Coordinates of C-alpha atoms in Angstrom, one line a residue:
Chain A
M1 CA 162.5 -89.1 223.1
G2 CA 163.5 -89.5 219.5
E3 CA 166.0 -91.9 218.0
F4 CA 169.5 -92.1 219.5
D5 CA 171.4 -89.6 217.4
Y6 CA 175.1 -90.5 217.0
S7 CA 175.9 -87.6 214.7
V8 CA 175.7 -85.1 217.6
I9 CA 178.7 -87.0 219.1
F10 CA 180.7 -87.4 215.9
D11 CA 180.1 -83.8 214.7
N12 CA 181.6 -82.4 217.9
I13 CA 184.5 -84.8 218.4
P14 CA 187.3 -82.0 218.2
F15 CA 185.4 -79.9 220.9
L16 CA 185.0 -83.0 223.1
I17 CA 188.6 -83.9 222.8
D18 CA 189.6 -80.4 223.8
G19 CA 187.5 -81.0 226.9
L20 CA 189.1 -84.4 227.5
K21 CA 192.5 -82.8 227.3
V22 CA 191.6 -80.4 230.1
T23 CA 190.4 -83.3 232.2
F24 CA 193.6 -85.2 231.7
L25 CA 195.9 -82.2 232.2
L26 CA 194.1 -81.4 235.5
T27 CA 194.3 -85.0 236.6
I28 CA 198.0 -85.3 235.8
L29 CA 199.0 -82.0 237.4
A30 CA 196.9 -82.7 240.5
V31 CA 198.3 -86.2 240.9
I32 CA 201.9 -84.8 240.7
G33 CA 201.1 -81.9 243.1
G34 CA 199.1 -84.0 245.4
M35 CA 201.7 -86.7 245.6
I36 CA 204.5 -84.3 246.3
L37 CA 202.6 -82.5 249.1
G38 CA 201.2 -85.8 250.3
T39 CA 204.7 -87.3 250.6
L40 CA 205.9 -84.3 252.5
L41 CA 203.0 -84.5 254.9
A42 CA 203.5 -88.2 255.4
L43 CA 207.2 -87.8 256.1
I44 CA 206.5 -85.0 258.6
R45 CA 204.0 -87.2 260.4
I46 CA 206.3 -90.2 260.5
A47 CA 209.3 -88.3 261.7
Q48 CA 207.3 -87.2 264.8
I49 CA 208.6 -83.7 264.9
P50 CA 206.9 -81.8 267.7
V51 CA 204.2 -79.3 266.6
L52 CA 205.0 -79.9 262.9
S53 CA 203.7 -83.5 262.9
W54 CA 200.7 -82.4 264.8
I55 CA 200.0 -79.7 262.2
A56 CA 200.4 -82.2 259.4
A57 CA 197.9 -84.6 261.1
A58 CA 195.5 -81.8 261.6
Y59 CA 195.8 -80.8 257.9
V60 CA 195.0 -84.3 256.7
N61 CA 192.1 -84.8 259.0
F62 CA 190.7 -81.4 258.3
F63 CA 190.7 -81.7 254.5
R64 CA 189.3 -85.2 254.7
S65 CA 186.3 -83.9 256.6
L66 CA 185.4 -81.5 253.8
P67 CA 183.4 -82.0 250.6
L68 CA 185.6 -81.4 247.5
I69 CA 183.1 -79.0 246.1
L70 CA 183.4 -76.7 249.1
V71 CA 187.2 -76.7 248.7
I72 CA 186.8 -75.8 245.0
F73 CA 184.5 -72.9 246.0
W74 CA 186.9 -71.8 248.6
L75 CA 189.9 -71.6 246.2
Y76 CA 187.8 -70.1 243.4
F77 CA 186.9 -67.3 245.9
L78 CA 190.3 -67.0 247.6
V79 CA 192.8 -67.1 244.8
P80 CA 191.7 -64.0 243.0
L81 CA 191.2 -62.2 246.3
F82 CA 194.8 -62.9 247.3
L83 CA 196.3 -62.0 243.9
G84 CA 194.1 -59.0 243.6
R85 CA 193.2 -59.8 240.1
P86 CA 191.1 -62.5 238.3
V87 CA 192.9 -65.6 237.2
G88 CA 191.5 -68.3 235.0
S89 CA 189.5 -70.9 237.0
F90 CA 192.0 -73.6 235.9
Y91 CA 194.6 -72.4 238.4
S92 CA 192.1 -72.0 241.3
V93 CA 190.8 -75.4 240.7
L94 CA 194.2 -77.0 240.3
I95 CA 195.3 -75.6 243.7
A96 CA 192.1 -76.9 245.3
F97 CA 192.7 -80.4 243.9
V98 CA 196.4 -80.4 245.0
L99 CA 195.5 -79.2 248.6
F100 CA 192.6 -81.7 248.8
E101 CA 194.1 -84.7 247.3
A102 CA 197.4 -84.3 249.2
A103 CA 195.4 -85.3 252.4
Y104 CA 194.4 -88.5 250.8
Y105 CA 197.7 -89.3 249.2
S106 CA 199.4 -88.6 252.5
E107 CA 197.4 -91.4 254.2
I108 CA 198.3 -93.8 251.4
I109 CA 202.0 -92.9 251.5
R110 CA 202.1 -93.1 255.3
A111 CA 200.7 -96.6 255.2
G112 CA 203.2 -97.5 252.4
I113 CA 206.1 -96.2 254.4
S114 CA 204.9 -98.0 257.6
S115 CA 204.8 -101.2 255.5
V116 CA 208.5 -101.1 255.0
R117 CA 210.0 -103.2 257.7
S118 CA 211.8 -101.2 260.5
G119 CA 214.9 -103.4 260.1
Q120 CA 215.4 -101.5 256.8
I121 CA 215.7 -98.2 258.5
A122 CA 218.0 -99.7 261.1
A123 CA 220.2 -101.2 258.3
G124 CA 220.4 -97.8 256.6
R125 CA 221.4 -96.1 259.7
A126 CA 223.9 -98.8 260.5
I127 CA 225.8 -98.3 257.2
G128 CA 226.1 -94.6 258.1
L129 CA 223.2 -93.0 256.2
T130 CA 221.5 -90.1 257.8
Y131 CA 217.7 -90.3 258.5
P132 CA 216.8 -88.3 255.4
Q133 CA 219.2 -90.4 253.3
T134 CA 217.7 -93.6 254.6
M135 CA 214.2 -92.4 253.7
R136 CA 215.2 -91.3 250.3
H137 CA 217.4 -94.2 249.2
I138 CA 216.0 -97.1 251.1
V139 CA 212.5 -96.6 252.5
L140 CA 210.7 -94.5 249.9
P141 CA 211.7 -96.6 246.8
Q142 CA 210.4 -99.7 248.5
A143 CA 207.3 -98.0 249.8
F144 CA 206.4 -96.5 246.4
R145 CA 206.7 -99.8 244.7
S146 CA 204.4 -101.5 247.1
M147 CA 202.0 -98.6 246.9
L148 CA 201.8 -98.4 243.2
P149 CA 198.4 -100.1 242.8
V150 CA 196.8 -98.0 245.5
L151 CA 198.3 -94.8 244.1
L152 CA 196.9 -95.7 240.7
T153 CA 193.5 -96.4 242.2
Q154 CA 193.6 -93.0 243.9
A155 CA 194.6 -91.4 240.5
I156 CA 191.4 -93.0 239.0
V157 CA 189.4 -91.5 241.8
L158 CA 191.0 -88.1 241.2
F159 CA 190.2 -88.5 237.4
Q160 CA 186.6 -88.9 238.3
D161 CA 186.7 -86.1 240.9
T162 CA 187.9 -83.6 238.3
S163 CA 184.3 -83.7 236.9
L164 CA 183.4 -81.5 239.9
V165 CA 185.0 -78.5 238.2
Y166 CA 181.5 -78.4 236.7
V167 CA 180.5 -76.2 239.6
V168 CA 182.8 -73.4 238.5
G169 CA 182.2 -74.0 234.8
L170 CA 185.8 -74.9 233.8
K171 CA 185.5 -76.5 230.3
D172 CA 186.6 -80.0 231.0
F173 CA 185.2 -83.1 229.3
L174 CA 181.9 -83.1 231.2
V175 CA 181.2 -79.3 230.8
S176 CA 182.1 -79.5 227.1
A177 CA 179.6 -82.3 226.6
E178 CA 177.0 -80.5 228.6
L179 CA 177.4 -77.4 226.5
I180 CA 176.7 -79.4 223.3
A181 CA 173.9 -81.3 225.0
N182 CA 172.1 -78.1 225.9
R183 CA 172.8 -76.4 222.6
D184 CA 171.6 -79.3 220.4
Q185 CA 169.0 -80.6 222.9
R186 CA 170.7 -84.0 222.9
L187 CA 171.1 -84.6 226.6
V188 CA 170.5 -88.4 226.4
E189 CA 173.2 -89.0 223.8
M190 CA 175.8 -86.8 225.3
F191 CA 175.5 -87.9 228.9
V192 CA 175.4 -91.6 227.9
F193 CA 178.5 -91.0 225.8
V194 CA 180.3 -89.2 228.6
A195 CA 179.5 -92.0 231.0
I196 CA 180.9 -94.6 228.5
V197 CA 184.1 -92.7 228.0
Y198 CA 184.7 -92.2 231.7
F199 CA 183.9 -95.9 232.3
I200 CA 186.3 -97.1 229.6
F201 CA 189.2 -95.1 231.1
C202 CA 188.4 -95.9 234.7
F203 CA 187.8 -99.6 234.1
A204 CA 191.0 -100.0 232.1
G205 CA 192.9 -98.2 234.8
S206 CA 191.4 -100.4 237.6
L207 CA 192.2 -103.6 235.6
Y208 CA 195.8 -102.4 235.3
A209 CA 195.9 -101.6 239.0
R210 CA 194.7 -105.1 239.8
H211 CA 197.3 -106.5 237.5
L212 CA 200.0 -104.6 239.3
Q213 CA 198.6 -105.9 242.6
R214 CA 198.9 -109.5 241.5
K215 CA 202.4 -108.9 240.2
L216 CA 203.4 -107.5 243.5
A217 CA 201.9 -110.4 245.4
T218 CA 203.9 -113.0 243.6
Chain B
M1 CA 194.0 -58.0 250.1
N2 CA 190.9 -55.8 250.4
Y3 CA 188.1 -57.4 252.3
N4 CA 185.4 -56.1 254.6
W5 CA 185.0 -58.5 257.4
N6 CA 181.5 -59.0 258.7
W7 CA 181.1 -62.1 260.8
G8 CA 177.8 -60.9 262.2
I9 CA 176.2 -61.6 258.8
L10 CA 176.1 -65.3 259.7
F11 CA 173.8 -64.7 262.6
R12 CA 171.5 -62.3 260.9
D13 CA 168.1 -63.0 259.3
P14 CA 167.7 -64.7 256.9
Y15 CA 171.2 -66.1 256.6
L16 CA 171.3 -68.0 259.8
G17 CA 168.0 -69.7 258.8
W18 CA 169.6 -70.6 255.4
L19 CA 172.5 -72.3 257.1
V20 CA 170.2 -74.3 259.4
D21 CA 168.0 -75.2 256.4
G22 CA 171.0 -76.2 254.4
L23 CA 172.3 -78.4 257.1
F24 CA 168.9 -80.0 257.5
W25 CA 168.8 -81.0 253.8
T26 CA 172.4 -82.2 253.8
I27 CA 171.7 -84.5 256.8
S28 CA 168.3 -85.7 255.5
L29 CA 169.8 -86.4 252.1
S30 CA 172.7 -88.2 253.6
L31 CA 170.6 -90.4 255.9
C32 CA 168.1 -91.4 253.2
A33 CA 171.0 -92.2 250.7
W34 CA 172.7 -94.2 253.5
V35 CA 169.6 -96.4 253.9
I36 CA 169.8 -97.3 250.2
A37 CA 173.6 -97.7 250.2
F38 CA 173.7 -99.8 253.3
S39 CA 170.9 -102.2 252.4
L40 CA 171.8 -102.6 248.8
G41 CA 175.5 -102.7 249.5
S42 CA 175.0 -105.4 252.1
L43 CA 172.9 -107.5 249.7
L44 CA 175.6 -107.0 247.0
G45 CA 178.3 -108.0 249.4
I46 CA 176.5 -111.2 250.2
M47 CA 176.0 -111.9 246.5
R48 CA 179.7 -111.4 245.8
T49 CA 180.8 -113.9 248.4
S50 CA 178.0 -116.4 247.8
S51 CA 178.5 -119.8 246.3
S52 CA 176.3 -119.0 243.3
R53 CA 178.2 -118.1 240.2
V54 CA 175.4 -116.0 238.7
L55 CA 174.9 -113.9 241.9
R56 CA 178.7 -113.3 242.1
L57 CA 178.8 -112.2 238.5
L58 CA 175.8 -109.8 239.0
G59 CA 177.4 -108.3 242.1
T60 CA 180.7 -107.8 240.2
V61 CA 179.0 -106.2 237.2
Y62 CA 177.1 -103.8 239.5
V63 CA 180.3 -102.7 241.4
E64 CA 182.4 -102.2 238.3
L65 CA 179.6 -100.2 236.6
F66 CA 178.9 -97.9 239.5
R67 CA 182.5 -97.4 240.6
N68 CA 183.9 -96.5 237.2
V69 CA 181.6 -93.6 236.3
P70 CA 182.0 -90.3 238.2
L71 CA 179.2 -89.7 240.7
L72 CA 178.4 -86.4 239.1
V73 CA 177.8 -88.1 235.7
Q74 CA 175.7 -90.7 237.3
L75 CA 173.6 -87.9 239.0
F76 CA 173.1 -86.3 235.5
L77 CA 172.2 -89.7 234.0
W78 CA 169.5 -90.2 236.7
Y79 CA 168.2 -86.7 236.5
F80 CA 168.3 -85.9 232.8
V81 CA 168.5 -89.2 230.9
F82 CA 166.6 -91.7 233.0
P83 CA 163.2 -90.0 232.7
E84 CA 163.6 -89.8 228.9
L85 CA 164.0 -93.6 228.7
L86 CA 160.8 -94.3 230.5
P87 CA 157.3 -94.4 228.8
D88 CA 155.9 -90.8 228.5
D89 CA 153.7 -90.9 231.5
A90 CA 156.2 -92.4 233.9
G91 CA 158.9 -90.0 232.6
R92 CA 156.7 -87.0 233.2
W93 CA 156.0 -88.3 236.7
V94 CA 159.6 -88.7 237.5
K95 CA 160.5 -85.3 236.1
R96 CA 157.7 -83.2 237.5
E97 CA 155.0 -84.8 239.6
M98 CA 157.2 -86.9 241.9
P99 CA 157.6 -85.2 245.3
M100 CA 160.8 -83.1 245.3
P101 CA 162.2 -84.6 242.1
A102 CA 165.8 -83.2 242.5
L103 CA 166.2 -84.3 246.1
S104 CA 164.7 -87.8 245.4
T105 CA 167.0 -88.2 242.4
A106 CA 170.0 -87.1 244.4
I107 CA 169.2 -89.6 247.2
L108 CA 168.8 -92.4 244.6
A109 CA 172.0 -91.6 242.7
I110 CA 174.2 -91.1 245.7
G111 CA 172.7 -94.2 247.4
L112 CA 173.2 -96.5 244.4
Y113 CA 176.7 -95.2 243.9
T114 CA 177.7 -95.7 247.5
A115 CA 176.1 -99.1 247.5
S116 CA 179.0 -100.3 245.2
R117 CA 181.5 -99.1 247.8
V118 CA 179.6 -100.5 250.8
C119 CA 179.5 -103.8 248.9
E120 CA 183.3 -104.0 248.8
Q121 CA 183.5 -103.3 252.5
V122 CA 180.9 -105.9 253.4
R123 CA 182.7 -108.4 251.1
S124 CA 186.1 -107.8 252.8
G125 CA 184.4 -108.1 256.2
I126 CA 182.9 -111.5 255.2
E127 CA 186.2 -112.6 253.8
A128 CA 188.0 -111.5 257.0
V129 CA 185.7 -113.7 259.1
G130 CA 187.2 -116.5 257.2
V131 CA 186.6 -119.8 255.5
G132 CA 187.2 -121.7 258.8
Q133 CA 184.1 -120.2 260.5
Q134 CA 182.1 -120.8 257.3
N135 CA 183.0 -124.4 257.2
A136 CA 182.4 -124.8 260.9
G137 CA 178.9 -123.5 260.3
K138 CA 178.3 -125.9 257.5
A139 CA 179.8 -128.8 259.5
I140 CA 177.2 -128.4 262.2
G141 CA 174.5 -128.7 259.5
M142 CA 173.7 -125.0 258.7
T143 CA 172.4 -124.1 255.3
E144 CA 174.2 -121.3 253.4
P145 CA 171.6 -118.6 254.4
Q146 CA 171.9 -119.8 258.0
V147 CA 175.7 -119.5 257.9
Y148 CA 175.4 -115.9 256.7
K149 CA 172.7 -115.0 259.2
H150 CA 174.3 -116.6 262.3
V151 CA 178.0 -116.8 261.6
L152 CA 179.3 -114.5 258.8
L153 CA 177.2 -111.3 259.0
P154 CA 177.1 -110.7 262.8
N155 CA 180.9 -110.9 262.8
A156 CA 181.5 -109.2 259.5
F157 CA 179.4 -106.1 260.4
R158 CA 181.1 -105.7 263.7
I159 CA 184.6 -105.7 262.2
I160 CA 183.8 -103.3 259.3
I161 CA 182.3 -100.5 261.5
P162 CA 185.3 -98.2 260.8
P163 CA 185.2 -98.4 257.0
L164 CA 181.4 -98.2 257.1
T165 CA 181.7 -95.0 259.1
S166 CA 183.9 -93.5 256.5
E167 CA 181.5 -94.6 253.8
F168 CA 178.7 -92.8 255.6
L169 CA 180.9 -89.7 255.8
T170 CA 181.7 -90.0 252.1
I171 CA 177.9 -89.8 251.5
F172 CA 177.8 -86.8 253.8
K173 CA 180.4 -85.0 251.8
N174 CA 179.1 -86.2 248.4
S175 CA 175.7 -84.9 249.3
S176 CA 177.1 -81.5 248.2
L177 CA 177.0 -82.7 244.6
A178 CA 173.2 -82.4 244.8
L179 CA 173.6 -78.7 244.4
T180 CA 174.3 -79.2 240.7
I181 CA 170.7 -80.3 240.1
G182 CA 169.3 -77.6 242.3
V183 CA 169.1 -79.1 245.8
V184 CA 169.8 -76.3 248.2
E185 CA 171.8 -78.2 250.8
L186 CA 174.5 -76.7 253.0
T187 CA 177.2 -75.9 250.3
A188 CA 174.6 -74.4 248.0
M189 CA 173.3 -72.3 250.9
T190 CA 176.7 -70.9 251.6
R191 CA 177.3 -70.2 248.0
Q192 CA 173.9 -68.3 248.0
I193 CA 175.0 -66.3 251.0
E194 CA 178.2 -65.4 249.2
E195 CA 176.3 -64.3 246.2
Y196 CA 173.8 -62.2 248.2
T197 CA 176.2 -60.6 250.6
F198 CA 179.6 -60.8 249.0
Q199 CA 180.8 -62.2 252.3
G200 CA 182.3 -65.3 250.9
F201 CA 184.9 -65.7 253.6
E202 CA 182.3 -65.8 256.4
A203 CA 179.9 -68.0 254.4
F204 CA 182.5 -70.7 253.4
T205 CA 184.0 -70.6 256.9
A206 CA 180.5 -71.4 258.3
A207 CA 180.1 -74.4 256.0
T208 CA 183.7 -75.6 256.7
V209 CA 183.1 -75.5 260.4
I210 CA 179.8 -77.3 260.2
Y211 CA 181.1 -80.1 257.9
S212 CA 184.1 -80.6 260.1
V213 CA 182.2 -80.6 263.4
V214 CA 179.6 -83.1 262.0
T215 CA 182.4 -85.4 260.6
F216 CA 184.4 -85.4 263.9
T217 CA 181.3 -86.0 266.0
V218 CA 180.3 -88.9 263.8
M219 CA 183.8 -90.4 264.0
F220 CA 183.9 -89.9 267.8
L221 CA 180.5 -91.6 268.3
M222 CA 181.3 -94.5 266.0
R223 CA 184.6 -95.1 267.8
I224 CA 182.6 -95.6 271.0
V225 CA 180.2 -97.9 269.2
E226 CA 183.1 -99.8 267.7
R227 CA 184.7 -100.4 271.1
R228 CA 181.4 -101.6 272.6
V229 CA 180.7 -104.2 269.9
R230 CA 184.3 -105.3 269.2
V231 CA 184.7 -109.0 268.5
P232 CA 187.2 -110.3 271.0
G233 CA 190.3 -111.5 269.2
M234 CA 189.5 -109.8 265.9
I235 CA 191.2 -106.7 264.6
P236 CA 188.9 -104.3 262.8
V237 CA 189.4 -103.9 259.1
S238 CA 190.7 -100.4 258.5

């Protein structure tokens, strides 16, 4: 191994930033999509609607038993088949992440909703709100506030998980770095750099999650 | 949607054999990685709850480092970067002469990564046992290692069976990442079947069913174990 060559990093900063943008875009869209679908699943499970609640539970347990890579392969294969034409891998991957992460978000949100005391629901019903109104105006706002640190932690996990788009070659941060690493034969520099960048974002995020946790506890 | 169904393909030579081989490597990889994750994770968990400041700090640094870098990046670091940092001979041995370099690297990377997660479970288990029991042990004259051996750990491990089960299942699912460095485990095998036969639906369904069945079987068995060893009066950590 030669000297550690910083120039390979600095010379390719614009290319790497483009990759990082894809990583962040995918993370943000998957967090939003995953949380919406996850909330829906959690509400269905908590409302104990016959059949539907059972389906929601089966969905969550099923997706939690699968490796994310397999789900990515599934959607990468299925989406073009259903649409009858090739679409960019970004959309297949995004759908895979939303479907997969919703199962995990649903469990977090369900726990958050259960942590709101049942007296709150009774109080909401007592002042004449319907069940959906009680959920929307009383339970969910409190639940989401108490869940914020855990939701953030899950977002960090998702941010790390997006690196798995490597298996379909979507040009995210890791794939961009790998392309340069192979082209310039600078694997050591690029992978160490990638690890440091991921570490900084995730560590900062986890510190902030811990800060939120402390603020909630007081 | 135009698709030619052919479920029979899964039971035909050589594809059935591929699936069996893939499952074999997935399970072997998972079990080996679990040995590393469990032993190192327990050690780190003890370190993080010990009275020594240095040990606590070391444990914390380990957890933060391994938890905040994506597993796939860690896998690449071990596979592509680590051999380069070794002296020439050692590097060559790791890269080529070591038995099954890709598989061994995957076991190491996944094991070390999961150790940081197991550590946190062990730590929360020890904390759940409580300071009272710890003090009680000390009060009857036990040393710190004795308190861990006879009081804290036997209780802690019993209450963290559910989270440890899910950590093992995390390894089982994460073992699929090994395909990125060329280990042909279950997911890689089904991908290969898809590429050879264009029967992606059947191939991925096979993998999906196998992963689910193994996961639910492990969960079912561990629930029985958990009930058998439950500490009376203590609620398992979920």
